[in-house]
């Protein structure tokens, strides 16, 4: 394989090298319990309320990625992929409100837990103007991909996911969302193939932090940490 092709696979190489935290994020006990049909309702409701807050704070982060794409990207189709992501977040917010009503979760009354606050603060740090587009778009891909891979796992043929959780799983586990995540990964790999060593180091560190924060978010949802 020539070097240019090899460099288009930076993300795949990193995931292989950090497989244990990657697996911890995409095959977490919370997700396994949805897949096994043993998840408890209080955990699901906690996840629902906290993720609604997370998603609302994720929107300005995605807006900052969009802005960076418009200024820094050498491929104008990046903007369309990110814009489609924003449209899907618009639907997500709507879905959270309807889902919360079904579970008697009162969204306006919920305060972000400590773990969620940490994650949201990290998102804010990635919105700063000195953060490279490569770092930001790779973070965007990683955050979306963890949910896509986690929830798609709950929809596999041998999954025992209960009917009341299927809608949530389909939201992130559907094929279209998978293709959208693939598009984000390709953009990130393209940026990484042209990045300086300094940006590569920063992006890899950010990716590890996202994976850790995703694991902590699942831990919080299960009620193991605040
Ligand atoms: C914590 N990570 C978390 N929440 C989400 N909704 C996503 C990723 C994907 O959008």
Short mmCIF file of C-alpha atoms and ligand atoms in Angstrom, two decimals:
data_model
loop_
_atom_site.label_atom_id
_atom_site.label_comp_id
_atom_site.label_asym_id
_atom_site.label_seq_id
_atom_site.Cartn_x
_atom_site.Cartn_y
_atom_site.Cartn_z
CA UNK A 1 0.00 0.00 0.00
CA UNK A 2 1.37 3.43 -0.84
CA UNK A 3 1.67 6.04 1.85
CA UNK A 4 -1.25 8.21 0.69
CA UNK A 5 -3.70 5.31 0.97
CA UNK A 6 -2.27 4.32 4.31
CA UNK A 7 -2.71 7.86 5.59
CA UNK A 8 -6.42 7.80 4.70
CA UNK A 9 -6.83 5.17 7.44
CA UNK A 10 -5.59 7.15 10.43
CA UNK A 11 -8.82 6.66 12.37
CA UNK A 12 -8.88 2.91 11.80
CA UNK A 13 -5.25 2.67 13.00
CA UNK A 14 -6.01 4.67 16.14
CA UNK A 15 -9.09 2.59 16.96
CA UNK A 16 -7.03 -0.58 16.62
CA UNK A 17 -4.37 0.85 18.94
CA UNK A 18 -6.93 1.96 21.52
CA UNK A 19 -9.26 -1.00 21.20
CA UNK A 20 -10.02 -1.46 24.90
CA UNK A 21 -11.44 2.04 25.48
CA UNK A 22 -13.13 1.91 22.07
CA UNK A 23 -14.87 -1.37 22.95
CA UNK A 24 -15.75 0.01 26.39
CA UNK A 25 -17.55 2.90 24.65
CA UNK A 26 -19.42 0.93 21.95
CA UNK A 27 -20.17 -2.23 23.97
CA UNK A 28 -20.96 -0.75 27.36
CA UNK A 29 -22.97 -2.67 29.99
CA UNK A 30 -25.81 -0.14 29.64
CA UNK A 31 -26.10 -0.91 25.93
CA UNK A 32 -25.66 -4.64 26.55
CA UNK A 33 -28.56 -4.47 29.03
CA UNK A 34 -30.82 -2.85 26.39
CA UNK A 35 -29.74 -5.56 23.95
CA UNK A 36 -30.41 -8.33 26.48
CA UNK A 37 -33.79 -6.90 27.45
CA UNK A 38 -32.70 -6.41 31.08
CA UNK A 39 -32.21 -2.62 31.23
CA UNK A 40 -34.00 -1.01 34.14
CA UNK A 41 -36.44 1.76 33.41
CA UNK A 42 -34.85 4.18 35.87
CA UNK A 43 -31.50 3.94 34.03
CA UNK A 44 -33.17 4.47 30.68
CA UNK A 45 -35.07 7.48 32.00
CA UNK A 46 -31.90 8.92 33.50
CA UNK A 47 -30.12 8.47 30.17
CA UNK A 48 -33.05 10.10 28.33
CA UNK A 49 -33.14 13.22 30.51
CA UNK A 50 -29.37 13.68 30.56
CA UNK A 51 -28.92 13.04 26.84
CA UNK A 52 -31.56 15.64 26.01
CA UNK A 53 -29.41 18.20 27.83
CA UNK A 54 -26.29 16.89 26.10
CA UNK A 55 -27.87 17.10 22.63
CA UNK A 56 -28.96 20.71 23.19
CA UNK A 57 -25.35 21.59 24.05
CA UNK A 58 -24.04 19.50 21.18
CA UNK A 59 -25.88 21.78 18.68
CA UNK A 60 -23.62 24.85 19.20
CA UNK A 61 -20.58 22.55 18.97
CA UNK A 62 -21.82 21.24 15.60
CA UNK A 63 -22.49 24.84 14.52
CA UNK A 64 -18.83 25.63 15.32
CA UNK A 65 -17.73 22.65 13.20
CA UNK A 66 -19.91 23.93 10.35
CA UNK A 67 -18.34 27.35 10.63
CA UNK A 68 -14.84 25.88 10.57
CA UNK A 69 -15.75 23.75 7.52
CA UNK A 70 -16.88 26.87 5.65
CA UNK A 71 -13.63 28.67 6.47
CA UNK A 72 -11.03 25.90 6.44
CA UNK A 73 -12.22 22.94 4.38
CA UNK A 74 -10.85 22.31 0.89
CA UNK A 75 -13.94 20.31 -0.06
CA UNK A 76 -17.27 22.10 -0.29
CA UNK A 77 -19.31 18.92 0.21
CA UNK A 78 -18.20 18.82 3.90
CA UNK A 79 -20.71 21.58 4.62
CA UNK A 80 -23.61 19.50 3.31
CA UNK A 81 -22.72 16.49 5.47
CA UNK A 82 -22.50 18.67 8.60
CA UNK A 83 -25.72 20.47 7.70
CA UNK A 84 -27.50 17.10 7.38
CA UNK A 85 -26.17 16.29 10.85
CA UNK A 86 -27.72 19.48 12.19
CA UNK A 87 -31.06 18.60 10.57
CA UNK A 88 -30.96 15.23 12.30
CA UNK A 89 -30.27 16.96 15.64
CA UNK A 90 -33.37 19.05 15.05
CA UNK A 91 -35.41 15.82 14.72
CA UNK A 92 -33.62 14.38 17.77
CA UNK A 93 -34.69 17.25 20.01
CA UNK A 94 -38.27 16.71 18.91
CA UNK A 95 -37.99 12.97 19.53
CA UNK A 96 -36.56 13.49 23.04
CA UNK A 97 -39.54 15.66 23.98
CA UNK A 98 -42.05 13.07 22.74
CA UNK A 99 -40.15 10.16 24.29
CA UNK A 100 -39.87 11.99 27.63
CA UNK A 101 -43.64 12.53 27.67
CA UNK A 102 -44.13 8.77 27.18
CA UNK A 103 -41.92 7.95 30.16
CA UNK A 104 -43.23 10.76 32.39
CA UNK A 105 -39.83 12.41 32.37
CA UNK A 106 -40.16 16.14 32.94
CA UNK A 107 -37.33 17.55 30.83
CA UNK A 108 -37.39 21.20 32.01
CA UNK A 109 -37.00 20.01 35.62
CA UNK A 110 -33.79 18.07 34.95
CA UNK A 111 -30.39 19.48 35.83
CA UNK A 112 -27.21 18.18 34.18
CA UNK A 113 -25.30 15.68 36.34
CA UNK A 114 -21.60 16.15 37.03
CA UNK A 115 -20.46 13.70 34.34
CA UNK A 116 -22.68 15.41 31.78
CA UNK A 117 -21.33 18.82 32.82
CA UNK A 118 -17.76 17.57 32.28
CA UNK A 119 -18.62 16.34 28.82
CA UNK A 120 -20.40 19.61 27.90
CA UNK A 121 -17.43 21.63 29.15
CA UNK A 122 -15.17 19.51 26.95
CA UNK A 123 -17.44 20.28 23.97
CA UNK A 124 -17.11 23.98 24.78
CA UNK A 125 -13.31 23.68 24.79
CA UNK A 126 -13.53 22.19 21.28
CA UNK A 127 -15.56 25.18 20.07
CA UNK A 128 -12.72 27.64 20.59
CA UNK A 129 -11.41 29.37 17.44
CA UNK A 130 -7.87 28.01 17.98
CA UNK A 131 -9.12 24.42 17.65
CA UNK A 132 -8.22 23.05 14.23
CA UNK A 133 -11.01 21.91 11.86
CA UNK A 134 -9.35 18.47 11.76
CA UNK A 135 -9.67 18.09 15.55
CA UNK A 136 -13.27 19.35 15.53
CA UNK A 137 -14.56 17.21 12.65
CA UNK A 138 -12.87 14.09 14.07
CA UNK A 139 -14.54 14.78 17.44
CA UNK A 140 -17.87 15.20 15.69
CA UNK A 141 -17.45 11.85 13.92
CA UNK A 142 -16.38 10.06 17.14
CA UNK A 143 -19.33 11.35 19.18
CA UNK A 144 -21.84 10.33 16.52
CA UNK A 145 -20.14 7.00 15.77
CA UNK A 146 -20.22 5.78 19.39
CA UNK A 147 -24.01 6.14 19.41
CA UNK A 148 -24.41 4.65 15.94
CA UNK A 149 -22.33 1.55 16.75
CA UNK A 150 -23.84 1.15 20.23
CA UNK A 151 -27.47 1.32 19.17
CA UNK A 152 -26.99 -0.66 15.94
CA UNK A 153 -25.70 -3.47 18.21
CA UNK A 154 -29.14 -3.51 19.90
CA UNK A 155 -30.87 -4.06 16.55
CA UNK A 156 -28.86 -7.09 15.40
CA UNK A 157 -30.83 -10.24 14.57
CA UNK A 158 -30.06 -11.98 17.88
CA UNK A 159 -30.76 -8.90 20.06
CA UNK A 160 -33.56 -9.19 22.63
CA UNK A 161 -34.24 -5.44 22.70
CA UNK A 162 -37.73 -4.77 24.08
CA UNK A 163 -40.21 -2.97 21.82
CA UNK A 164 -40.30 0.18 24.00
CA UNK A 165 -36.57 0.76 23.38
CA UNK A 166 -36.51 -0.01 19.66
CA UNK A 167 -37.34 3.54 18.58
CA UNK A 168 -34.37 4.91 20.48
CA UNK A 169 -32.11 2.25 18.97
CA UNK A 170 -33.42 2.92 15.47
CA UNK A 171 -32.77 6.65 15.82
CA UNK A 172 -29.00 6.11 15.91
CA UNK A 173 -28.74 2.51 14.71
CA UNK A 174 -30.51 2.90 11.36
CA UNK A 175 -28.65 2.43 8.08
CA UNK A 176 -28.93 6.06 7.01
CA UNK A 177 -27.29 7.21 10.24
CA UNK A 178 -24.56 4.63 9.59
CA UNK A 179 -23.90 6.08 6.12
CA UNK A 180 -23.83 9.59 7.57
CA UNK A 181 -21.21 8.48 10.13
CA UNK A 182 -19.19 6.90 7.29
CA UNK A 183 -19.25 10.27 5.48
CA UNK A 184 -17.99 12.03 8.61
CA UNK A 185 -15.22 9.44 9.04
CA UNK A 186 -14.10 9.92 5.43
CA UNK A 187 -13.95 13.70 5.91
CA UNK A 188 -11.95 13.23 9.12
CA UNK A 189 -9.54 10.78 7.50
CA UNK A 190 -9.04 13.14 4.55
CA UNK A 191 -8.21 16.02 6.91
CA UNK A 192 -5.92 13.78 8.95
CA UNK A 193 -4.06 12.66 5.80
CA UNK A 194 -3.01 16.31 5.30
CA UNK A 195 -2.51 17.25 8.95
CA UNK A 196 0.75 18.29 10.64
CA UNK A 197 2.26 16.05 13.31
CA UNK A 198 1.16 18.57 15.93
CA UNK A 199 -2.49 18.34 14.80
CA UNK A 200 -2.26 14.54 14.62
CA UNK A 201 -1.08 14.37 18.24
CA UNK A 202 -3.85 16.72 19.36
CA UNK A 203 -6.53 14.84 17.44
CA UNK A 204 -5.53 11.44 18.82
CA UNK A 205 -5.59 12.79 22.40
CA UNK A 206 -9.02 14.33 21.77
CA UNK A 207 -10.33 11.02 20.36
CA UNK A 208 -9.23 9.15 23.48
CA UNK A 209 -10.90 11.75 25.68
CA UNK A 210 -14.19 11.48 23.73
CA UNK A 211 -14.17 7.69 24.14
CA UNK A 212 -13.54 8.04 27.89
CA UNK A 213 -16.30 10.63 28.24
CA UNK A 214 -18.73 8.37 26.37
CA UNK A 215 -17.91 5.51 28.77
CA UNK A 216 -18.50 7.87 31.71
CA UNK A 217 -21.80 9.02 30.23
CA UNK A 218 -23.01 5.39 30.08
CA UNK A 219 -21.74 4.83 33.65
CA UNK A 220 -23.73 7.87 34.77
CA UNK A 221 -26.83 6.59 32.96
CA UNK A 222 -26.56 3.31 34.86
CA UNK A 223 -26.37 5.27 38.12
CA UNK A 224 -22.82 4.13 38.90
CA UNK A 225 -21.46 7.68 39.09
CA UNK A 226 -23.02 11.11 39.38
C1 LIG B 1 -23.50 11.33 25.14
N1 LIG B 1 -22.93 10.98 22.81
C2 LIG B 1 -23.86 11.32 23.70
N2 LIG B 1 -25.10 11.65 23.32
C3 LIG B 1 -25.44 11.65 22.01
N3 LIG B 1 -26.70 11.97 21.66
C4 LIG B 1 -24.48 11.29 21.05
C5 LIG B 1 -23.23 10.97 21.49
C6 LIG B 1 -24.78 11.23 19.57
O1 LIG B 1 -25.46 12.29 19.06
#
